[in-house]
């Protein structure tokens, strides 16, 4: 006779295995994509910015690449022409809240309002992507994003572009870390810069101008939705306070 405890253990393990993929799909955060193709996704947070976002869009046009922009509603209100330009050029846009709140530390009704306000600002574009400001996420805020129908997008790596650095250093860090399927965190604007000098995105724009010609010998830059379709999305538990 098989002990009941063994049956319970085996059945419980089976249930966990069955539910694990569903749980990752519903509550996991996208961090990269497993793909054999040389594809990567550049993502930009906190914009649009009236000066630096157009410069980045110009680089995207020059190198014929598509990116993903996670926009703040309060900035998109004043830069609607830039949002239109992004979409017309084939870039993807996502929700980054209205005012760059810390999701885990914010009450639910305020989180809903921030997500809803940004959706309204960016209408008629249908938003499927969300990135929590500061990368902060709790179980509650992740559930809110699920209710809004969002794919929550984290990142594979960043280059600490919120700290003032020489363009050459930013470019080198970018080139050294890229791998197929990477989702790269960058900022075309800094919502709440800790380093006032870093608010000037000139170094980042120059770093991209340095790195892109080299990277394009190997990689093709696509939007996050395009990257997802090109391979197997890797979603992980991503629950941490906003830094």
Tab-separated table of C-alpha atoms in Angstrom:
chain	number	residue	atom	x	y	z
A	1	UNK	CA	0.000	0.000	0.000
A	2	UNK	CA	1.235	3.482	-0.885
A	3	UNK	CA	1.261	5.786	2.150
A	4	UNK	CA	-1.331	8.561	1.965
A	5	UNK	CA	1.334	11.127	2.785
A	6	UNK	CA	3.260	10.050	-0.328
A	7	UNK	CA	0.149	10.353	-2.480
A	8	UNK	CA	-0.523	13.804	-1.068
A	9	UNK	CA	3.095	14.858	-1.705
A	10	UNK	CA	3.110	13.526	-5.265
A	11	UNK	CA	-0.257	15.091	-6.109
A	12	UNK	CA	0.788	18.381	-4.552
A	13	UNK	CA	4.002	18.389	-6.553
A	14	UNK	CA	1.998	17.636	-9.705
A	15	UNK	CA	-0.343	20.540	-8.998
A	16	UNK	CA	2.571	22.881	-8.410
A	17	UNK	CA	4.182	21.838	-11.683
A	18	UNK	CA	0.908	22.345	-13.505
A	19	UNK	CA	0.227	25.763	-11.996
A	20	UNK	CA	3.808	27.100	-12.112
A	21	UNK	CA	3.718	28.126	-15.817
A	22	UNK	CA	0.317	29.751	-15.307
A	23	UNK	CA	1.586	31.622	-12.270
A	24	UNK	CA	4.656	32.859	-14.114
A	25	UNK	CA	2.527	33.985	-17.045
A	26	UNK	CA	-0.008	35.818	-14.891
A	27	UNK	CA	2.207	37.177	-12.122
A	28	UNK	CA	5.743	36.900	-13.456
A	29	UNK	CA	7.685	39.881	-14.744
A	30	UNK	CA	9.314	39.725	-18.164
A	31	UNK	CA	13.094	40.072	-17.913
A	32	UNK	CA	14.387	38.614	-21.186
A	33	UNK	CA	13.508	36.326	-24.070
A	34	UNK	CA	15.187	33.046	-24.937
A	35	UNK	CA	15.893	33.270	-28.651
A	36	UNK	CA	18.419	32.014	-31.151
A	37	UNK	CA	18.009	35.176	-33.188
A	38	UNK	CA	20.345	38.141	-32.550
A	39	UNK	CA	17.537	40.375	-31.287
A	40	UNK	CA	17.544	42.815	-28.379
A	41	UNK	CA	15.164	45.472	-27.076
A	42	UNK	CA	16.162	48.980	-26.106
A	43	UNK	CA	13.710	50.479	-23.623
A	44	UNK	CA	13.535	54.072	-22.429
A	45	UNK	CA	11.815	55.260	-19.252
A	46	UNK	CA	10.405	58.508	-17.842
A	47	UNK	CA	9.911	60.451	-21.100
A	48	UNK	CA	9.095	62.025	-23.323
A	49	UNK	CA	11.598	64.857	-23.027
A	50	UNK	CA	11.270	67.809	-25.429
A	51	UNK	CA	15.021	67.873	-26.204
A	52	UNK	CA	16.520	64.433	-25.652
A	53	UNK	CA	13.686	62.197	-26.844
A	54	UNK	CA	13.779	63.707	-30.373
A	55	UNK	CA	17.547	63.119	-30.463
A	56	UNK	CA	17.043	59.467	-29.540
A	57	UNK	CA	14.270	59.132	-32.109
A	58	UNK	CA	16.634	60.600	-34.699
A	59	UNK	CA	19.229	57.934	-33.840
A	60	UNK	CA	16.572	55.231	-34.098
A	61	UNK	CA	15.661	56.500	-37.539
A	62	UNK	CA	19.295	56.759	-38.601
A	63	UNK	CA	20.042	53.162	-37.608
A	64	UNK	CA	16.604	51.857	-38.602
A	65	UNK	CA	15.828	50.389	-35.215
A	66	UNK	CA	12.679	50.186	-33.128
A	67	UNK	CA	12.567	50.739	-29.385
A	68	UNK	CA	10.057	50.700	-26.541
A	69	UNK	CA	9.242	53.838	-24.558
A	70	UNK	CA	7.678	53.603	-21.098
A	71	UNK	CA	6.027	56.985	-20.777
A	72	UNK	CA	4.947	59.064	-17.820
A	73	UNK	CA	1.477	60.470	-18.315
A	74	UNK	CA	2.434	63.880	-16.927
A	75	UNK	CA	5.170	64.213	-19.543
A	76	UNK	CA	3.164	62.755	-22.400
A	77	UNK	CA	0.467	65.385	-21.819
A	78	UNK	CA	2.894	68.101	-22.869
A	79	UNK	CA	4.617	66.100	-25.621
A	80	UNK	CA	1.763	64.570	-27.597
A	81	UNK	CA	3.543	65.216	-30.892
A	82	UNK	CA	6.464	63.088	-29.736
A	83	UNK	CA	4.128	60.264	-28.755
A	84	UNK	CA	2.574	60.427	-32.215
A	85	UNK	CA	6.035	60.375	-33.772
A	86	UNK	CA	7.028	57.303	-31.745
A	87	UNK	CA	4.024	55.301	-32.818
A	88	UNK	CA	4.262	56.407	-36.440
A	89	UNK	CA	7.890	55.225	-36.544
A	90	UNK	CA	6.935	51.750	-35.301
A	91	UNK	CA	8.120	52.098	-31.722
A	92	UNK	CA	6.127	50.553	-28.876
A	93	UNK	CA	4.871	52.600	-25.950
A	94	UNK	CA	4.055	51.495	-22.441
A	95	UNK	CA	2.600	52.826	-19.207
A	96	UNK	CA	5.033	54.027	-16.542
A	97	UNK	CA	2.361	55.613	-14.287
A	98	UNK	CA	1.324	59.250	-14.450
A	99	UNK	CA	3.722	60.805	-11.948
A	100	UNK	CA	6.389	58.143	-11.266
A	101	UNK	CA	4.955	56.855	-8.014
A	102	UNK	CA	6.457	54.097	-5.910
A	103	UNK	CA	3.902	51.379	-6.547
A	104	UNK	CA	4.435	49.214	-3.424
A	105	UNK	CA	4.195	52.202	-1.087
A	106	UNK	CA	1.099	53.706	-2.754
A	107	UNK	CA	-2.519	52.972	-1.884
A	108	UNK	CA	-4.451	50.837	-4.340
A	109	UNK	CA	-6.923	53.528	-5.417
A	110	UNK	CA	-4.005	55.837	-6.182
A	111	UNK	CA	-2.255	53.136	-8.223
A	112	UNK	CA	-5.407	52.597	-10.235
A	113	UNK	CA	-5.749	56.321	-10.825
A	114	UNK	CA	-2.145	56.609	-12.022
A	115	UNK	CA	-2.539	53.720	-14.456
A	116	UNK	CA	-5.916	54.936	-15.694
A	117	UNK	CA	-4.802	58.548	-16.148
A	118	UNK	CA	-1.841	57.500	-18.267
A	119	UNK	CA	-4.046	55.226	-20.363
A	120	UNK	CA	-6.329	58.165	-21.071
A	121	UNK	CA	-3.461	60.471	-21.970
A	122	UNK	CA	-2.076	57.933	-24.412
A	123	UNK	CA	-5.404	57.057	-25.999
A	124	UNK	CA	-6.205	55.987	-28.699
A	125	UNK	CA	-3.080	53.792	-28.509
A	126	UNK	CA	-3.756	50.482	-26.807
A	127	UNK	CA	-1.228	49.931	-24.081
A	128	UNK	CA	-0.252	46.353	-23.270
A	129	UNK	CA	3.041	47.039	-21.465
A	130	UNK	CA	3.778	48.414	-18.008
A	131	UNK	CA	7.006	49.037	-16.158
A	132	UNK	CA	6.810	49.983	-12.479
A	133	UNK	CA	8.825	53.069	-11.565
A	134	UNK	CA	12.103	52.265	-9.819
A	135	UNK	CA	11.386	48.602	-10.571
A	136	UNK	CA	9.314	48.509	-7.370
A	137	UNK	CA	6.559	45.929	-7.200
A	138	UNK	CA	4.494	44.196	-4.527
A	139	UNK	CA	2.028	41.350	-4.867
A	140	UNK	CA	-0.763	43.924	-4.665
A	141	UNK	CA	0.608	46.209	-7.357
A	142	UNK	CA	1.339	43.222	-9.602
A	143	UNK	CA	-2.287	42.171	-9.247
A	144	UNK	CA	-3.373	45.695	-10.205
A	145	UNK	CA	-1.311	45.508	-13.387
A	146	UNK	CA	-2.940	42.154	-14.140
A	147	UNK	CA	-6.398	43.701	-13.733
A	148	UNK	CA	-5.450	46.346	-16.286
A	149	UNK	CA	-4.289	43.627	-18.683
A	150	UNK	CA	-0.624	44.614	-18.688
A	151	UNK	CA	2.489	42.625	-19.440
A	152	UNK	CA	4.872	43.834	-16.717
A	153	UNK	CA	8.336	44.399	-18.146
A	154	UNK	CA	11.486	44.498	-16.061
A	155	UNK	CA	14.919	44.373	-17.634
A	156	UNK	CA	17.890	42.134	-18.243
A	157	UNK	CA	20.450	44.774	-17.369
A	158	UNK	CA	21.022	48.490	-17.029
A	159	UNK	CA	24.069	50.723	-17.335
A	160	UNK	CA	23.263	53.062	-14.409
A	161	UNK	CA	22.558	55.900	-16.793
A	162	UNK	CA	20.928	57.797	-13.913
A	163	UNK	CA	24.444	58.501	-12.654
A	164	UNK	CA	26.538	61.085	-14.492
A	165	UNK	CA	29.199	59.188	-16.478
A	166	UNK	CA	31.321	59.818	-19.574
A	167	UNK	CA	29.642	58.744	-22.792
A	168	UNK	CA	32.489	56.337	-23.533
A	169	UNK	CA	31.897	54.525	-20.234
A	170	UNK	CA	28.168	54.224	-20.844
A	171	UNK	CA	28.809	52.918	-24.367
A	172	UNK	CA	31.316	50.330	-23.145
A	173	UNK	CA	28.961	49.063	-20.448
A	174	UNK	CA	26.198	48.727	-23.002
A	175	UNK	CA	28.298	46.844	-25.531
A	176	UNK	CA	29.802	44.506	-22.927
A	177	UNK	CA	26.479	43.331	-21.497
A	178	UNK	CA	24.280	42.805	-24.559
A	179	UNK	CA	23.200	39.249	-25.330
A	180	UNK	CA	20.473	37.890	-27.629
A	181	UNK	CA	17.082	38.397	-26.044
A	182	UNK	CA	18.215	41.186	-23.713
A	183	UNK	CA	15.836	43.887	-22.518
A	184	UNK	CA	17.939	46.957	-21.798
A	185	UNK	CA	16.880	49.664	-19.343
A	186	UNK	CA	17.724	53.238	-20.384
A	187	UNK	CA	16.211	56.664	-19.713
A	188	UNK	CA	15.450	59.383	-22.231
A	189	UNK	CA	14.469	61.529	-19.225
A	190	UNK	CA	14.954	61.256	-15.475
A	191	UNK	CA	11.775	61.843	-13.502
A	192	UNK	CA	13.459	62.432	-10.144
A	193	UNK	CA	17.204	62.647	-10.743
A	194	UNK	CA	19.320	61.895	-7.697
A	195	UNK	CA	22.321	63.269	-9.530
A	196	UNK	CA	21.410	66.688	-11.009
A	197	UNK	CA	24.173	66.390	-13.609
A	198	UNK	CA	22.675	63.140	-14.875
A	199	UNK	CA	19.438	64.912	-15.814
A	200	UNK	CA	21.304	66.081	-18.904
A	201	UNK	CA	20.928	63.118	-21.253
A	202	UNK	CA	23.629	64.322	-23.641
A	203	UNK	CA	26.069	61.639	-22.481
A	204	UNK	CA	23.504	58.912	-23.053
A	205	UNK	CA	22.692	60.167	-26.543
A	206	UNK	CA	26.408	60.288	-27.354
A	207	UNK	CA	26.891	56.795	-25.881
A	208	UNK	CA	24.172	55.411	-28.129
A	209	UNK	CA	25.774	57.087	-31.146
A	210	UNK	CA	29.051	55.343	-30.220
A	211	UNK	CA	27.607	51.911	-29.427
A	212	UNK	CA	24.949	51.410	-32.079
A	213	UNK	CA	27.251	51.111	-35.120
A	214	UNK	CA	29.242	48.376	-33.357
A	215	UNK	CA	26.218	46.556	-31.976
A	216	UNK	CA	24.418	46.560	-35.298
A	217	UNK	CA	27.104	44.364	-36.777
A	218	UNK	CA	25.665	41.574	-34.652
A	219	UNK	CA	22.267	42.560	-33.309
A	220	UNK	CA	18.934	43.830	-34.551
A	221	UNK	CA	16.934	46.121	-32.291
A	222	UNK	CA	13.209	45.432	-31.973
A	223	UNK	CA	10.319	46.402	-29.723
A	224	UNK	CA	9.461	44.361	-26.645
A	225	UNK	CA	6.340	42.855	-28.311
A	226	UNK	CA	8.447	41.859	-31.330
A	227	UNK	CA	11.053	40.311	-29.053
A	228	UNK	CA	8.400	38.283	-27.225
A	229	UNK	CA	7.134	36.871	-30.512
A	230	UNK	CA	10.660	35.846	-31.537
A	231	UNK	CA	11.297	33.357	-28.756
A	232	UNK	CA	10.347	32.123	-25.310
A	233	UNK	CA	9.630	34.885	-22.784
A	234	UNK	CA	11.388	34.495	-19.439
A	235	UNK	CA	9.191	35.712	-16.604
A	236	UNK	CA	10.351	35.637	-13.000
A	237	UNK	CA	9.008	36.640	-9.574
A	238	UNK	CA	9.833	40.334	-9.272
A	239	UNK	CA	8.687	41.623	-5.910
A	240	UNK	CA	10.813	44.272	-4.295
A	241	UNK	CA	10.401	47.745	-2.838
A	242	UNK	CA	10.998	50.805	-4.967
A	243	UNK	CA	14.607	51.842	-4.507
